[in-house]
CSV table of C-alpha atoms in Angstrom, one decimal:
chain,number,residue,atom,x,y,z
A,12,LEU,CA,16.6,-4.7,-7.4
A,13,GLU,CA,18.3,-5.1,-10.8
A,14,ALA,CA,15.1,-6.3,-12.5
A,15,SER,CA,13.1,-4.0,-14.5
A,16,ARG,CA,10.8,-2.0,-12.9
A,17,ASP,CA,7.5,-3.8,-14.0
A,18,GLN,CA,9.0,-7.3,-13.0
A,19,GLN,CA,9.8,-5.7,-9.8
A,20,ARG,CA,6.1,-4.4,-9.1
A,21,ARG,CA,4.7,-7.8,-10.5
A,22,VAL,CA,6.7,-10.0,-8.1
A,23,LEU,CA,5.6,-7.6,-5.1
A,24,ARG,CA,2.0,-7.6,-6.2
A,25,GLU,CA,1.7,-11.3,-6.6
A,26,ALA,CA,3.4,-12.0,-3.3
A,27,TRP,CA,1.3,-9.5,-1.8
A,28,GLN,CA,-2.0,-11.3,-3.6
A,29,ALA,CA,-1.2,-14.9,-2.5
A,30,SER,CA,0.1,-14.1,0.8
A,31,GLN,CA,-1.6,-16.2,3.8
A,32,SER,CA,0.7,-14.5,6.5
A,33,TRP,CA,-0.5,-10.8,5.5
A,34,ASN,CA,-4.2,-9.9,7.0
A,35,ASP,CA,-5.3,-6.6,5.4
A,36,LEU,CA,-8.4,-6.6,8.0
A,37,CYS,CA,-5.8,-7.4,11.1
A,38,ARG,CA,-3.4,-4.8,9.9
A,39,THR,CA,-6.3,-1.8,9.3
A,40,PRO,CA,-5.3,1.2,11.4
A,41,GLY,CA,-7.7,1.4,14.4
A,42,LEU,CA,-9.3,-1.9,14.4
A,43,ALA,CA,-7.9,-5.1,16.7
A,44,CYS,CA,-8.7,-8.5,15.9
A,45,GLU,CA,-8.8,-11.0,18.7
A,46,ASP,CA,-8.1,-14.6,18.6
A,47,THR,CA,-11.3,-15.6,20.5
A,48,GLY,CA,-13.9,-18.1,19.4
A,49,ASN,CA,-13.6,-20.1,16.3
A,50,TRP,CA,-14.0,-17.1,13.6
A,51,ASP,CA,-11.5,-16.7,10.7
A,52,ASN,CA,-11.3,-14.4,7.8
A,53,ASP,CA,-9.9,-15.5,4.5
A,54,SER,CA,-7.8,-12.9,3.7
A,55,VAL,CA,-6.5,-14.3,0.6
A,56,ALA,CA,-10.1,-14.7,-0.9
A,57,THR,CA,-11.2,-11.3,0.3
A,58,ARG,CA,-8.1,-9.8,-1.3
A,59,GLU,CA,-9.1,-11.7,-4.7
A,60,ARG,CA,-12.5,-10.6,-4.7
A,61,LEU,CA,-11.6,-6.9,-3.9
A,62,LEU,CA,-9.2,-6.9,-6.7
A,63,GLN,CA,-11.8,-8.2,-9.2
A,64,LEU,CA,-14.0,-5.3,-8.3
A,65,PHE,CA,-11.0,-2.7,-8.6
A,66,ALA,CA,-10.3,-4.0,-12.2
A,67,GLN,CA,-13.7,-2.6,-13.1
A,68,LEU,CA,-12.7,1.0,-12.9
A,69,GLU,CA,-11.5,3.1,-15.5
A,70,PRO,CA,-7.6,3.8,-15.3
A,71,GLY,CA,-6.5,7.3,-15.0
A,72,ARG,CA,-9.9,8.5,-14.0
A,73,TRP,CA,-10.1,9.8,-10.4
A,74,TYR,CA,-12.8,8.2,-7.5
A,75,THR,CA,-13.8,9.4,-4.2
A,76,THR,CA,-12.7,7.1,-1.4
A,77,ASP,CA,-16.3,7.5,0.0
A,78,ALA,CA,-18.2,6.7,-3.5
A,79,LEU,CA,-15.9,3.6,-3.7
A,80,VAL,CA,-17.0,2.7,-0.3
A,81,ALA,CA,-20.8,3.7,-0.7
A,82,GLY,CA,-20.8,1.6,-4.2
A,83,ILE,CA,-19.2,-1.8,-2.6
A,84,LYS,CA,-21.4,-1.8,0.3
A,85,THR,CA,-24.6,-1.3,-2.1
A,86,MET,CA,-23.1,-4.0,-4.9
A,87,ALA,CA,-21.0,-6.2,-2.6
A,88,PRO,CA,-21.4,-5.8,0.9
A,89,ASP,CA,-20.3,-9.4,1.9
A,90,PHE,CA,-17.1,-9.2,0.1
A,91,GLN,CA,-15.2,-10.6,3.1
A,92,ARG,CA,-18.2,-12.7,4.7
A,93,PRO,CA,-19.8,-14.7,1.9
A,94,ASP,CA,-22.0,-16.6,4.4
A,95,GLY,CA,-23.3,-12.9,5.7
A,96,ASP,CA,-21.8,-13.4,9.3
A,97,TYR,CA,-21.7,-10.1,11.0
A,98,ASP,CA,-22.3,-11.4,14.8
A,99,THR,CA,-19.6,-13.9,15.5
A,100,TRP,CA,-16.4,-12.0,14.6
A,101,TYR,CA,-14.4,-10.7,17.5
A,102,ILE,CA,-13.5,-7.4,16.1
A,103,ARG,CA,-13.2,-4.1,18.1
A,104,GLU,CA,-12.0,-0.4,17.6
A,105,ARG,CA,-8.6,-0.5,19.5
A,106,ASP,CA,-9.7,2.2,22.0
A,107,SER,CA,-12.7,0.6,23.1
A,108,GLN,CA,-13.7,-3.0,24.4
A,109,THR,CA,-16.8,-2.8,22.6
A,110,TYR,CA,-16.8,-5.4,19.6
A,111,LEU,CA,-18.0,-4.3,16.5
A,112,ARG,CA,-21.2,-6.7,15.4
A,113,GLY,CA,-24.0,-6.7,13.4
A,114,PHE,CA,-24.3,-5.1,9.8
A,115,ASP,CA,-24.9,-1.9,11.5
A,116,CYS,CA,-21.1,-1.6,11.9
A,117,TRP,CA,-20.3,-2.3,8.1
A,118,ASP,CA,-18.4,1.0,7.7
A,119,ALA,CA,-16.6,0.5,10.9
A,120,VAL,CA,-15.2,-2.6,9.7
A,121,GLU,CA,-15.4,-3.3,5.9
A,122,GLY,CA,-15.6,0.5,5.4
A,123,ALA,CA,-12.5,0.7,7.2
A,124,LEU,CA,-10.7,-2.1,5.3
A,125,LEU,CA,-11.5,-0.6,2.2
A,126,ARG,CA,-10.0,2.7,2.9
A,127,PHE,CA,-6.8,1.0,4.5
A,128,PHE,CA,-6.7,-1.1,1.2
A,129,ILE,CA,-6.8,1.8,-1.2
A,130,ASN,CA,-4.3,4.2,1.1
A,131,GLY,CA,-2.2,1.1,2.2
A,132,PRO,CA,-1.3,-1.8,0.0
A,133,LEU,CA,-2.6,-0.5,-3.5
A,134,TYR,CA,-0.7,2.5,-3.0
A,135,TRP,CA,2.5,1.2,-1.6
A,136,LEU,CA,2.9,-1.2,-4.6
A,137,GLY,CA,1.8,1.1,-7.3
A,138,THR,CA,-1.9,0.0,-8.4
A,139,VAL,CA,-3.3,3.3,-7.5
A,140,ASN,CA,-2.3,6.6,-7.3
A,141,LEU,CA,-3.8,9.2,-4.3
A,142,GLY,CA,-5.2,12.8,-4.5
A,143,LEU,CA,-3.2,15.3,-2.7
A,144,ALA,CA,-6.5,16.4,-0.6
A,145,ALA,CA,-6.4,14.2,2.6
A,146,GLN,CA,-6.1,11.3,0.3
A,147,GLN,CA,-9.9,11.1,-0.3
A,148,ARG,CA,-9.4,10.6,-3.7
A,149,PHE,CA,-7.6,7.8,-6.1
A,150,SER,CA,-7.1,6.8,-9.4
A,151,LEU,CA,-6.3,3.3,-10.8
A,152,SER,CA,-2.7,3.3,-12.4
A,153,THR,CA,-2.1,2.5,-15.9
A,154,THR,CA,0.2,-0.2,-14.6
A,155,GLY,CA,-2.0,-1.3,-11.8
A,156,TYR,CA,-4.9,-1.7,-14.5
A,157,ALA,CA,-2.7,-3.9,-16.5
A,158,TRP,CA,-2.0,-6.1,-13.6
A,159,LEU,CA,-5.3,-6.6,-12.5
A,160,THR,CA,-6.5,-7.3,-16.0
A,161,ALA,CA,-3.8,-9.6,-17.1
A,162,GLN,CA,-2.4,-7.6,-19.7
A,163,PRO,CA,1.1,-6.5,-20.5
A,164,SER,CA,2.4,-3.6,-18.6
A,165,PRO,CA,3.6,-0.4,-20.3
A,166,THR,CA,7.6,0.2,-20.0
A,167,GLU,CA,8.5,2.4,-17.2
A,168,SER,CA,11.5,4.4,-17.2
A,169,THR,CA,14.2,4.0,-14.7
A,170,SER,CA,16.7,6.9,-16.3
A,171,GLY,CA,16.0,9.0,-12.9
A,172,ARG,CA,19.4,10.7,-11.5
A,173,LEU,CA,20.5,11.4,-8.0
A,174,THR,CA,21.0,15.0,-6.8
A,175,VAL,CA,23.4,15.6,-4.1
A,176,LEU,CA,22.7,18.9,-2.5
A,177,SER,CA,25.2,21.4,-0.4
A,178,ASP,CA,23.1,20.8,3.1
A,179,TYR,CA,23.9,17.1,2.9
A,180,THR,CA,20.5,16.1,1.2
A,181,ILE,CA,20.1,13.4,-1.7
A,182,LEU,CA,17.4,13.7,-3.8
A,183,VAL,CA,16.2,10.4,-5.7
A,184,PRO,CA,13.3,10.8,-8.1
A,185,GLY,CA,10.7,8.2,-8.3
A,186,ASP,CA,11.7,7.1,-11.8
A,187,ALA,CA,15.4,6.4,-10.4
A,188,PRO,CA,16.6,2.8,-10.1
A,189,LEU,CA,15.9,0.9,-6.9
A,190,LEU,CA,19.2,-0.5,-6.6
A,191,ASP,CA,20.1,3.4,-6.4
A,192,ARG,CA,17.8,4.0,-3.7
A,193,PHE,CA,18.7,1.1,-1.8
A,194,GLY,CA,22.8,2.1,-1.9
A,195,VAL,CA,21.9,5.6,-0.7
A,196,SER,CA,19.4,4.4,2.1
A,197,ARG,CA,22.3,2.5,3.5
A,198,PHE,CA,24.5,5.4,4.6
A,199,THR,CA,21.6,8.0,4.9
A,200,THR,CA,18.6,8.8,6.9
A,201,TRP,CA,15.0,9.1,5.3
A,202,ASP,CA,13.0,12.4,5.2
A,203,PRO,CA,9.6,12.7,4.1
A,204,PRO,CA,9.1,12.4,0.4
A,205,THR,CA,7.5,15.3,-1.6
A,206,GLN,CA,5.2,15.1,-4.4
A,207,SER,CA,4.4,17.8,-6.7
A,208,GLN,CA,1.3,16.8,-8.4
A,209,PRO,CA,-1.4,13.9,-7.7
A,210,ASN,CA,-0.3,11.7,-10.5
A,211,ALA,CA,3.2,12.6,-10.6
A,212,ALA,CA,6.0,10.2,-8.8
A,213,PRO,CA,7.2,11.3,-5.6
A,214,THR,CA,10.6,12.7,-4.9
A,215,PHE,CA,12.5,10.7,-2.1
A,216,CYS,CA,14.7,12.4,0.2
A,217,TYR,CA,17.8,11.3,2.1
A,218,ARG,CA,20.1,13.4,4.4
A,219,ILE,CA,23.8,12.1,5.0
A,220,THR,CA,23.8,12.3,8.7
A,221,GLN,CA,26.6,11.1,11.5
A,222,SER,CA,24.1,8.2,12.6
A,223,GLY,CA,23.8,6.9,8.9
A,224,LEU,CA,27.6,6.7,8.3
A,225,ARG,CA,27.9,5.0,11.3
A,226,ARG,CA,25.6,2.6,10.4
A,227,ALA,CA,27.4,2.0,7.1
A,228,ALA,CA,30.7,1.5,9.1
A,229,ASP,CA,29.1,-1.1,11.0
A,230,GLN,CA,28.0,-2.9,7.8
A,231,GLY,CA,31.6,-2.6,6.2
A,232,ILE,CA,30.4,0.4,4.1
A,233,ASP,CA,33.7,2.6,4.1
A,234,ALA,CA,34.1,6.5,2.8
A,235,LEU,CA,35.4,5.3,-1.0
A,236,ARG,CA,31.9,3.4,-1.3
A,237,VAL,CA,30.0,6.2,-0.2
A,238,LEU,CA,31.7,8.4,-2.6
């Protein structure tokens, strides 16, 4: 939390990139991966292939998710199945007992994974920005492009200041130090963040509540420390 913003992002991105315990496919909303048979998807290798594809995008340019999915289906459909095996993986939709097998199910499996890849990990780690219209557009961030292409990242500001309102709301801008956000989160409850523009960093909203203060007291955080 005390590291520079660039160092923080790189540590998280590299941990996700190399993680063998985080399986993007099996965490894709709506899909259920069953531990049946001898199939096994290589999540690290799949992640690496996808990151190489995203590194070819132009930073700052807006792309539609549909176009990206269609492009990968045309140019690199086997990004997670180099052997072209679409018949032996035990994957189904969570609300169905029918397994998604065959290339005809590419959109339901690979397509869903790509959409989660963009709206999930890549967005969470600041590698892409999302548009406001139902998250159907995205752009590669400047820092994300620098990471994907092994270039030095531009310096990010961490000069944002907290604002405390009369209704016990604390507003924390996206460029505030993460250490400040961590401190505030220890005695508050988290409200949904707001985002004024597609490319702008969100403003995080916290509210001082009795439950938050009780949680802080249980951790040995007294009133003076909260102030």
